[in-house]
Short mmCIF file of C-alpha atoms in Angstrom, two decimals:
data_model
loop_
_atom_site.label_atom_id
_atom_site.label_comp_id
_atom_site.label_asym_id
_atom_site.label_seq_id
_atom_site.Cartn_x
_atom_site.Cartn_y
_atom_site.Cartn_z
CA MET A 1 15.89 24.47 12.18
CA LEU A 2 19.00 23.34 10.34
CA VAL A 3 18.64 20.30 7.85
CA ALA A 4 21.31 18.43 5.82
CA ILE A 5 20.31 16.00 3.11
CA ASP A 6 22.64 13.45 1.49
CA ILE A 7 21.22 11.92 -1.76
CA GLY A 8 23.25 8.84 -2.44
CA GLY A 9 22.92 6.12 -4.96
CA THR A 10 21.07 3.82 -2.61
CA PHE A 11 19.81 5.94 0.36
CA THR A 12 18.85 9.48 1.15
CA ASP A 13 19.99 10.47 4.57
CA LEU A 14 18.66 13.44 6.56
CA MET A 15 20.17 15.15 9.65
CA ALA A 16 18.39 18.02 11.44
CA PHE A 17 18.96 20.17 14.41
CA ASP A 18 16.50 22.49 16.14
CA GLU A 19 18.42 25.33 17.50
CA ALA A 20 15.52 26.40 19.83
CA THR A 21 15.29 22.97 21.58
CA GLY A 22 18.73 21.47 21.01
CA ARG A 23 16.99 18.41 19.45
CA PHE A 24 18.57 16.34 16.80
CA ALA A 25 16.70 14.26 14.29
CA GLN A 26 17.82 11.83 11.61
CA ALA A 27 16.23 9.45 9.10
CA LYS A 28 17.07 7.30 6.12
CA SER A 29 15.00 6.31 3.13
CA LEU A 30 15.60 4.64 -0.25
CA THR A 31 16.79 6.99 -3.04
CA THR A 32 14.23 7.26 -5.78
CA PRO A 33 16.32 8.18 -8.92
CA ALA A 34 13.30 9.09 -10.95
CA HIS A 35 11.97 11.49 -8.34
CA LEU A 36 14.69 12.52 -5.98
CA VAL A 37 12.26 14.78 -3.96
CA GLN A 38 10.34 11.72 -3.00
CA GLY A 39 13.42 10.48 -0.93
CA ILE A 40 13.70 13.76 0.73
CA ILE A 41 9.87 13.89 1.66
CA ASP A 42 10.12 10.39 2.97
CA CYS A 43 12.95 11.41 5.31
CA LEU A 44 11.13 14.53 6.48
CA GLN A 45 8.17 12.49 7.38
CA LYS A 46 10.05 9.74 9.22
CA SER A 47 12.10 12.29 11.19
CA GLY A 48 9.17 14.28 12.31
CA VAL A 49 10.74 17.61 11.15
CA ASP A 50 8.18 20.25 10.64
#
């Protein structure tokens, strides 16, 4: 699984590619400046990436 994350001032974006299945997944969540990891966690949950 390849995962790319872009943490911007307003949104955190996630793009993932599963090499085994050829499946792409994407998600967007609000950036949480005080806790940047929360935006990443939100994106992972929304995208269904394990």
